Short mmCIF file of C-alpha atoms in Angstrom, two decimals:
data_model
loop_
_atom_site.label_atom_id
_atom_site.label_comp_id
_atom_site.label_asym_id
_atom_site.label_seq_id
_atom_site.Cartn_x
_atom_site.Cartn_y
_atom_site.Cartn_z
CA UNK A 1 0.00 0.00 0.00
CA UNK A 2 1.39 3.40 -0.94
CA UNK A 3 2.57 5.62 1.86
CA UNK A 4 0.49 8.70 2.60
CA UNK A 5 2.13 11.73 1.07
CA UNK A 6 4.78 9.74 -0.81
CA UNK A 7 6.78 11.92 -3.17
CA UNK A 8 5.94 11.79 -6.86
CA UNK A 9 8.54 10.94 -9.50
CA UNK A 10 10.67 13.84 -10.61
CA UNK A 11 9.22 15.71 -13.51
CA UNK A 12 5.66 14.57 -12.92
CA UNK A 13 3.23 17.15 -14.24
CA UNK A 14 0.91 16.72 -11.25
CA UNK A 15 0.58 14.41 -8.28
CA UNK A 16 -0.83 10.99 -9.03
CA UNK A 17 -4.56 10.90 -8.45
CA UNK A 18 -4.81 14.68 -8.43
CA UNK A 19 -7.87 14.53 -10.67
CA UNK A 20 -9.60 11.79 -8.68
CA UNK A 21 -12.52 13.05 -6.54
CA UNK A 22 -11.24 13.33 -3.00
CA UNK A 23 -13.96 11.20 -1.44
CA UNK A 24 -13.06 8.39 -3.87
CA UNK A 25 -9.47 8.44 -2.62
CA UNK A 26 -9.42 5.70 0.07
CA UNK A 27 -6.72 7.38 2.16
CA UNK A 28 -8.49 10.73 2.15
CA UNK A 29 -11.83 9.06 2.90
CA UNK A 30 -10.38 7.28 5.94
CA UNK A 31 -8.92 10.52 7.31
CA UNK A 32 -12.13 12.41 6.56
CA UNK A 33 -14.42 9.85 8.22
CA UNK A 34 -12.13 9.57 11.24
CA UNK A 35 -12.13 13.36 11.50
CA UNK A 36 -15.93 13.39 11.41
CA UNK A 37 -16.05 10.84 14.24
CA UNK A 38 -13.51 12.80 16.27
CA UNK A 39 -15.41 16.06 15.74
CA UNK A 40 -18.65 14.40 16.87
CA UNK A 41 -16.95 13.28 20.06
CA UNK A 42 -15.49 16.75 20.54
CA UNK A 43 -18.88 18.50 20.32
CA UNK A 44 -20.43 15.84 22.55
CA UNK A 45 -17.75 16.46 25.14
CA UNK A 46 -18.07 20.24 25.03
CA UNK A 47 -21.83 20.05 25.53
CA UNK A 48 -21.83 17.35 28.22
CA UNK A 49 -18.95 18.92 30.15
CA UNK A 50 -20.54 22.36 29.92
CA UNK A 51 -23.88 21.10 31.24
CA UNK A 52 -22.25 19.08 34.03
CA UNK A 53 -19.99 21.88 35.24
CA UNK A 54 -22.79 24.45 35.04
CA UNK A 55 -25.05 22.22 37.10
CA UNK A 56 -22.38 21.75 39.77
CA UNK A 57 -20.62 25.13 39.86
CA UNK A 58 -22.78 27.55 37.87
CA UNK A 59 -19.92 28.34 35.46
CA UNK A 60 -18.44 26.47 32.48
CA UNK A 61 -15.78 29.10 31.73
CA UNK A 62 -12.98 27.26 33.56
CA UNK A 63 -13.46 24.06 31.61
CA UNK A 64 -13.80 25.99 28.34
CA UNK A 65 -10.42 27.56 29.05
CA UNK A 66 -8.92 24.15 29.83
CA UNK A 67 -10.15 22.81 26.50
CA UNK A 68 -8.30 25.60 24.65
CA UNK A 69 -5.29 26.24 26.88
CA UNK A 70 -3.42 23.10 25.73
CA UNK A 71 -3.49 24.46 22.16
CA UNK A 72 -1.51 27.48 23.30
CA UNK A 73 0.85 25.53 25.56
CA UNK A 74 1.55 22.45 23.48
CA UNK A 75 0.73 23.31 19.87
CA UNK A 76 4.35 23.85 18.81
CA UNK A 77 5.54 20.79 20.73
CA UNK A 78 2.93 18.49 19.19
CA UNK A 79 3.93 19.80 15.76
CA UNK A 80 7.45 18.51 16.43
CA UNK A 81 5.97 15.08 17.12
CA UNK A 82 4.16 15.30 13.78
CA UNK A 83 7.51 15.94 12.09
CA UNK A 84 9.64 13.42 14.00
CA UNK A 85 7.38 10.35 13.92
CA UNK A 86 5.12 8.44 11.56
CA UNK A 87 1.99 10.64 11.55
CA UNK A 88 -0.26 7.62 11.11
CA UNK A 89 1.04 6.08 14.32
CA UNK A 90 0.74 9.38 16.15
CA UNK A 91 -2.87 9.77 15.02
CA UNK A 92 -3.66 6.17 16.01
CA UNK A 93 -2.11 6.71 19.45
CA UNK A 94 -4.05 9.94 20.01
CA UNK A 95 -7.35 8.35 18.95
CA UNK A 96 -6.72 5.28 21.12
CA UNK A 97 -5.91 7.53 24.09
CA UNK A 98 -9.12 9.50 23.64
CA UNK A 99 -11.11 6.25 23.45
CA UNK A 100 -9.65 4.97 26.72
CA UNK A 101 -10.07 8.35 28.42
CA UNK A 102 -13.75 8.55 27.46
CA UNK A 103 -14.34 4.97 28.64
CA UNK A 104 -12.71 5.70 32.01
CA UNK A 105 -14.88 8.75 32.58
CA UNK A 106 -17.98 6.83 31.50
CA UNK A 107 -17.12 4.29 34.21
CA UNK A 108 -16.61 7.00 36.84
CA UNK A 109 -19.93 8.59 35.93
CA UNK A 110 -21.72 5.21 36.01
CA UNK A 111 -20.33 4.55 39.51
CA UNK A 112 -21.41 8.01 40.65
CA UNK A 113 -17.82 9.08 41.40
CA UNK A 114 -17.34 11.69 38.68
CA UNK A 115 -16.44 15.08 40.15
CA UNK A 116 -15.70 18.50 38.69
CA UNK A 117 -11.96 18.06 39.14
CA UNK A 118 -12.16 14.75 37.22
CA UNK A 119 -13.91 16.55 34.37
CA UNK A 120 -11.41 19.41 34.48
CA UNK A 121 -8.43 17.03 34.25
CA UNK A 122 -10.16 15.10 31.49
CA UNK A 123 -10.88 18.29 29.57
CA UNK A 124 -7.23 19.32 29.86
CA UNK A 125 -5.97 15.92 28.65
CA UNK A 126 -8.48 15.97 25.82
CA UNK A 127 -7.26 19.43 24.89
CA UNK A 128 -3.69 18.11 24.64
CA UNK A 129 -4.92 15.30 22.39
CA UNK A 130 -6.72 17.83 20.18
CA UNK A 131 -3.57 19.96 20.05
CA UNK A 132 -1.89 16.83 18.67
CA UNK A 133 -4.70 15.97 16.25
CA UNK A 134 -4.79 19.38 14.54
CA UNK A 135 -1.30 19.50 12.98
CA UNK A 136 -1.08 15.73 12.44
CA UNK A 137 -4.39 14.96 10.74
CA UNK A 138 -4.62 18.14 8.65
CA UNK A 139 -1.04 17.72 7.48
CA UNK A 140 -1.90 14.15 6.48
CA UNK A 141 -4.94 15.46 4.59
CA UNK A 142 -2.68 17.91 2.76
CA UNK A 143 -0.22 15.12 1.94
CA UNK A 144 -3.01 13.06 0.38
CA UNK A 145 -4.76 15.90 -1.47
CA UNK A 146 -1.80 17.76 -2.98
CA UNK A 147 -1.80 21.44 -3.89
CA UNK A 148 -4.37 21.09 -6.69
CA UNK A 149 -7.01 19.74 -4.31
CA UNK A 150 -5.98 21.41 -1.07
CA UNK A 151 -8.77 24.00 -0.93
CA UNK A 152 -11.39 21.32 -1.58
CA UNK A 153 -9.78 19.04 1.01
CA UNK A 154 -9.92 21.65 3.78
CA UNK A 155 -13.47 22.60 2.78
CA UNK A 156 -14.59 18.96 2.98
CA UNK A 157 -12.96 18.67 6.38
CA UNK A 158 -14.94 21.74 7.43
CA UNK A 159 -18.10 20.06 6.07
CA UNK A 160 -17.52 17.19 8.48
CA UNK A 161 -16.85 19.51 11.40
CA UNK A 162 -19.90 21.67 10.60
CA UNK A 163 -22.23 18.72 10.16
CA UNK A 164 -21.17 17.21 13.46
CA UNK A 165 -21.53 20.61 15.14
CA UNK A 166 -25.23 20.34 14.33
CA UNK A 167 -25.68 16.65 15.15
CA UNK A 168 -23.31 16.37 18.12
CA UNK A 169 -25.02 18.85 20.47
CA UNK A 170 -28.52 17.64 19.58
CA UNK A 171 -27.51 14.02 20.13
CA UNK A 172 -25.50 14.83 23.23
CA UNK A 173 -28.24 16.94 24.79
CA UNK A 174 -30.84 14.23 24.33
CA UNK A 175 -28.48 11.52 25.56
CA UNK A 176 -27.44 13.56 28.60
CA UNK A 177 -31.08 14.10 29.52
CA UNK A 178 -31.91 10.40 29.05
CA UNK A 179 -28.78 8.64 30.29
CA UNK A 180 -26.72 11.24 32.17
CA UNK A 181 -23.00 11.90 31.99
CA UNK A 182 -22.10 8.20 31.79
CA UNK A 183 -24.17 7.80 28.63
CA UNK A 184 -22.56 10.83 27.01
CA UNK A 185 -19.02 9.65 27.77
CA UNK A 186 -19.87 6.11 26.67
CA UNK A 187 -21.07 7.39 23.30
CA UNK A 188 -17.86 9.43 23.00
CA UNK A 189 -15.82 6.27 23.62
CA UNK A 190 -17.79 4.34 20.98
CA UNK A 191 -17.37 7.12 18.40
CA UNK A 192 -13.62 7.38 19.10
CA UNK A 193 -13.28 3.60 18.83
CA UNK A 194 -14.98 3.78 15.43
CA UNK A 195 -12.47 6.43 14.33
CA UNK A 196 -9.66 4.14 15.49
CA UNK A 197 -10.99 1.25 13.42
CA UNK A 198 -11.25 3.48 10.34
CA UNK A 199 -7.65 4.69 10.75
CA UNK A 200 -6.23 1.18 11.06
CA UNK A 201 -6.45 0.86 7.27
CA UNK A 202 -4.38 3.99 6.68
CA UNK A 203 -0.88 3.31 5.29
CA UNK A 204 2.26 4.64 6.95
CA UNK A 205 3.02 8.31 6.26
CA UNK A 206 6.02 9.37 4.23
CA UNK A 207 8.96 10.30 6.43
CA UNK A 208 9.97 13.93 6.73
CA UNK A 209 13.22 15.40 7.95
CA UNK A 210 13.11 16.08 11.67
CA UNK A 211 14.63 18.85 13.69
CA UNK A 212 16.43 18.66 17.02
CA UNK A 213 14.49 21.34 18.85
CA UNK A 214 14.51 20.62 22.58
CA UNK A 215 11.09 20.55 24.18
CA UNK A 216 8.34 23.11 23.89
CA UNK A 217 10.61 26.15 24.02
CA UNK A 218 12.98 24.79 21.40
CA UNK A 219 10.14 23.75 19.11
CA UNK A 220 8.51 27.14 19.44
CA UNK A 221 11.81 28.91 18.80
CA UNK A 222 12.37 26.89 15.63
CA UNK A 223 8.87 27.61 14.35
CA UNK A 224 9.15 31.34 15.08
CA UNK A 225 12.52 31.48 13.34
CA UNK A 226 11.03 29.95 10.20
CA UNK A 227 7.99 32.22 10.49
CA UNK A 228 10.13 35.35 10.00
CA UNK A 229 10.57 34.51 6.32
CA UNK A 230 6.92 33.67 5.68
CA UNK A 231 4.88 36.91 5.54
CA UNK A 232 1.81 35.16 4.14
CA UNK A 233 1.76 32.76 7.08
CA UNK A 234 2.28 35.68 9.48
CA UNK A 235 -0.84 37.31 8.09
CA UNK A 236 -2.89 34.15 8.46
CA UNK A 237 -1.82 33.81 12.09
CA UNK A 238 -2.65 37.47 12.77
CA UNK A 239 -6.15 37.06 11.35
CA UNK A 240 -6.49 33.85 13.41
CA UNK A 241 -5.88 35.87 16.57
CA UNK A 242 -8.51 38.41 15.49
CA UNK A 243 -11.06 35.65 14.94
CA UNK A 244 -10.39 33.75 18.16
CA UNK A 245 -10.21 36.82 20.41
CA UNK A 246 -12.99 38.99 18.93
CA UNK A 247 -15.23 36.74 16.78
CA UNK A 248 -15.59 33.30 18.28
CA UNK A 249 -16.54 34.42 21.83
CA UNK A 250 -19.64 36.21 20.51
CA UNK A 251 -21.20 32.91 19.45
CA UNK A 252 -21.01 31.72 23.06
CA UNK A 253 -23.61 34.36 23.95
CA UNK A 254 -26.35 32.78 21.81
CA UNK A 255 -28.08 31.11 24.80
CA UNK A 256 -27.95 34.34 26.82
CA UNK A 257 -29.17 36.60 24.00
CA UNK A 258 -31.81 34.05 23.02
CA UNK A 259 -33.31 33.82 26.48
CA UNK A 260 -32.82 37.37 27.75
CA UNK A 261 -33.21 39.52 24.63
CA UNK A 262 -35.42 37.38 22.41
CA UNK A 263 -37.43 35.81 25.27
CA UNK A 264 -37.12 32.29 23.84
CA UNK A 265 -37.53 29.02 25.70
CA UNK A 266 -34.85 26.30 25.85
CA UNK A 267 -36.11 24.46 22.77
CA UNK A 268 -36.33 27.65 20.71
CA UNK A 269 -32.82 28.63 21.83
CA UNK A 270 -31.58 25.24 20.62
CA UNK A 271 -33.21 25.76 17.24
CA UNK A 272 -31.72 29.25 17.06
CA UNK A 273 -28.23 27.93 17.84
CA UNK A 274 -28.55 25.23 15.18
CA UNK A 275 -28.86 27.91 12.50
CA UNK A 276 -25.16 28.69 12.88
CA UNK A 277 -24.28 25.04 12.34
CA UNK A 278 -26.57 24.86 9.31
CA UNK A 279 -24.94 27.92 7.77
CA UNK A 280 -21.49 26.50 8.43
CA UNK A 281 -22.41 23.16 6.86
CA UNK A 282 -23.89 24.65 3.69
CA UNK A 283 -21.08 27.21 3.45
CA UNK A 284 -18.44 24.49 3.67
CA UNK A 285 -20.23 22.42 1.01
CA UNK A 286 -20.30 25.45 -1.28
CA UNK A 287 -16.59 26.06 -0.74
CA UNK A 288 -15.74 22.44 -1.49
CA UNK A 289 -17.63 22.68 -4.78
CA UNK A 290 -16.75 26.15 -6.03
CA UNK A 291 -13.73 27.72 -4.24
CA UNK A 292 -10.68 28.02 -6.47
CA UNK A 293 -7.06 29.14 -6.23
CA UNK A 294 -6.82 32.91 -6.38
CA UNK A 295 -9.94 33.31 -4.23
CA UNK A 296 -8.55 31.89 -0.99
CA UNK A 297 -7.04 35.08 0.47
CA UNK A 298 -10.13 37.16 -0.25
CA UNK A 299 -12.44 34.49 1.18
CA UNK A 300 -10.33 34.28 4.32
CA UNK A 301 -10.19 37.99 5.12
CA UNK A 302 -13.72 38.81 3.96
CA UNK A 303 -15.16 35.97 6.04
CA UNK A 304 -13.80 37.58 9.21
CA UNK A 305 -14.95 41.05 8.12
CA UNK A 306 -18.46 39.73 7.39
CA UNK A 307 -18.55 37.84 10.69
CA UNK A 308 -17.74 40.95 12.72
CA UNK A 309 -20.28 43.11 10.87
CA UNK A 310 -23.04 40.52 11.19
CA UNK A 311 -22.17 39.94 14.86
CA UNK A 312 -23.07 43.56 15.59
CA UNK A 313 -26.48 43.03 13.98
CA UNK A 314 -27.04 39.73 15.77
CA UNK A 315 -26.16 41.18 19.17
CA UNK A 316 -28.83 43.86 18.71
CA UNK A 317 -31.53 41.78 16.98
CA UNK A 318 -34.91 41.80 18.70
CA UNK A 319 -36.69 39.47 16.25
CA UNK A 320 -36.07 35.72 16.40
CA UNK A 321 -36.33 35.25 12.62
CA UNK A 322 -33.79 38.00 11.98
CA UNK A 323 -31.48 36.61 14.66
CA UNK A 324 -31.67 33.13 13.12
CA UNK A 325 -30.91 34.50 9.67
CA UNK A 326 -27.90 36.41 10.98
CA UNK A 327 -26.66 33.30 12.81
CA UNK A 328 -26.91 31.40 9.52
CA UNK A 329 -24.67 34.03 7.89
CA UNK A 330 -22.26 33.79 10.81
CA UNK A 331 -22.06 30.05 10.17
CA UNK A 332 -21.24 30.59 6.50
CA UNK A 333 -18.52 33.04 7.50
CA UNK A 334 -17.07 30.63 10.03
CA UNK A 335 -16.93 27.85 7.43
CA UNK A 336 -15.01 30.07 5.00
CA UNK A 337 -12.61 31.13 7.74
CA UNK A 338 -11.96 27.57 8.97
CA UNK A 339 -11.41 26.09 5.51
CA UNK A 340 -9.23 28.90 4.16
CA UNK A 341 -7.19 29.17 7.37
CA UNK A 342 -5.57 25.74 7.01
CA UNK A 343 -5.43 26.01 3.22
CA UNK A 344 -3.44 29.24 3.30
CA UNK A 345 -1.16 27.96 6.06
CA UNK A 346 -0.30 24.83 4.10
CA UNK A 347 0.15 26.70 0.81
CA UNK A 348 2.27 29.41 2.42
CA UNK A 349 4.75 27.15 4.22
CA UNK A 350 7.59 25.11 2.69
CA UNK A 351 7.06 21.35 2.75
CA UNK A 352 9.56 20.78 5.56
CA UNK A 353 7.91 23.41 7.77
CA UNK A 354 4.25 22.53 7.24
CA UNK A 355 3.88 20.54 10.46
CA UNK A 356 5.58 23.27 12.50
CA UNK A 357 3.41 25.99 11.01
CA UNK A 358 0.28 23.95 11.75
CA UNK A 359 1.50 23.52 15.31
CA UNK A 360 2.09 27.25 15.53
CA UNK A 361 -1.46 27.73 14.25
CA UNK A 362 -2.65 25.67 17.22
CA UNK A 363 -0.76 28.05 19.51
CA UNK A 364 -2.52 31.07 18.00
CA UNK A 365 -5.91 29.34 18.14
CA UNK A 366 -5.16 28.91 21.83
CA UNK A 367 -5.57 32.68 22.30
CA UNK A 368 -9.32 32.05 22.44
CA UNK A 369 -9.57 32.13 26.27
CA UNK A 370 -8.35 35.75 26.17
CA UNK A 371 -11.44 36.65 24.13
CA UNK A 372 -13.77 34.69 26.41
CA UNK A 373 -12.31 36.39 29.48
CA UNK A 374 -12.60 39.82 27.84
CA UNK A 375 -16.24 39.29 26.85
CA UNK A 376 -16.99 37.78 30.26
CA UNK A 377 -15.73 40.87 32.02
CA UNK A 378 -17.71 43.17 29.73
CA UNK A 379 -20.93 41.22 30.27
CA UNK A 380 -20.38 41.53 34.03
CA UNK A 381 -20.28 45.32 33.69
CA UNK A 382 -22.60 45.95 30.74
CA UNK A 383 -25.69 44.61 29.01
CA UNK A 384 -24.88 41.47 26.99
CA UNK A 385 -25.86 43.05 23.66
CA UNK A 386 -23.70 46.10 24.37
CA UNK A 387 -20.75 43.91 25.39
CA UNK A 388 -20.97 41.82 22.19
CA UNK A 389 -21.23 44.98 20.09
CA UNK A 390 -18.11 46.45 21.71
CA UNK A 391 -16.15 43.22 21.16
CA UNK A 392 -17.18 43.08 17.48
CA UNK A 393 -16.21 46.72 16.92
CA UNK A 394 -12.85 46.11 18.57
CA UNK A 395 -12.39 43.19 16.20
CA UNK A 396 -13.05 45.40 13.18
CA UNK A 397 -10.30 47.77 14.34
CA UNK A 398 -7.90 44.86 14.90
CA UNK A 399 -8.69 43.42 11.46
CA UNK A 400 -7.99 46.80 9.85
CA UNK A 401 -4.59 46.91 11.56
CA UNK A 402 -3.79 43.41 10.32
CA UNK A 403 -4.85 44.28 6.76
CA UNK A 404 -2.53 47.31 6.80
CA UNK A 405 0.38 45.31 8.20
CA UNK A 406 0.00 42.34 5.86
CA UNK A 407 -1.70 43.62 2.65
CA UNK A 408 -3.36 40.72 0.84
CA UNK A 409 -1.54 38.38 3.25
CA UNK A 410 1.27 37.89 0.74
CA UNK A 411 1.02 35.68 -2.31
CA UNK A 412 -0.36 32.19 -2.35
CA UNK A 413 2.31 29.77 -3.40
CA UNK A 414 1.20 27.56 -6.26
CA UNK A 415 3.23 24.44 -5.60
CA UNK A 416 2.88 20.71 -5.25
CA UNK A 417 2.64 19.32 -1.75
CA UNK A 418 4.62 16.17 -1.22
#
């Protein structure tokens, strides 16, 4: 069986299989299906953990921070693992670890011994595993797809994430109500085990040259040194900070705005929240079908601009239909951002640095808790709608600064990924 990402013969006009539909490529399909399973488990965990911690403590902010903090702390280090070892084995180990972890917590919940500190530790360990998954699996997807199909590959991966963002919370909420925390964790273990079975058929990844960076600090230093010569990647990372600090936290206020401002009940709030997932799913499907080289930079930057503008309208909407429509648009914007983010990172980095740049991307995604803390403080002082409006306006200013610093985010490199 051919290794994932194996180099093509010298002088080849295009990578073998470059014209084959991605979902008919068995290696891509395995990675895509495993990613869908992992994303389902991720959304299940976020919902179940949030409900459990809120019921016990009245606040889910601490666990939300623990889910994202490992990205900031360990993103660069896990990228080194992606470069030093067979990525297939790393991905198998991560998936197996998540399966065992979910099963252990299902057992604790079944025995009635699950506590908040158990959930907090589990959330932190899961966050580390996700920090590992991000650079490893998406780099593998890039290896399989090649440059000609990279935009479609990242869009299809976003389709899976968006679809599970709709199904996961609905399934998890119903399961939590019917079977409790043990049922939710048990389903997570089953889904992760399914991902593990799917990945067992994946061939070994092509070997890449490794570096000798020592630990987290050394890995981060190496990545930052390479980043100095990659202005396009710098721009992508800067926009990533804007999105995670000033865009993403606004969506966390949907339950509050739905109940307080729109006077909706729990079921109606759930339907309202699902509109964002629907928009993200359809937006990702559209990108997979129609997005082309030359459009990626514009889609990336404009998606964040549109998100911030629409967020102002959503925060101040007093009609449920209008709010749902605006959430749908926010979902479309999020899909474009998520798909183009990885695409531009992988196109902008040299082959030998791709895993490190994806790890560095995890570090910048880990700035999210800063945005949640900022919005949390504002909502403690101000009306929720006013706080969300201020955050969105701040984001517009930050995006303008980024656009001036990195005009057009550099040039997309049209090259073959090997």
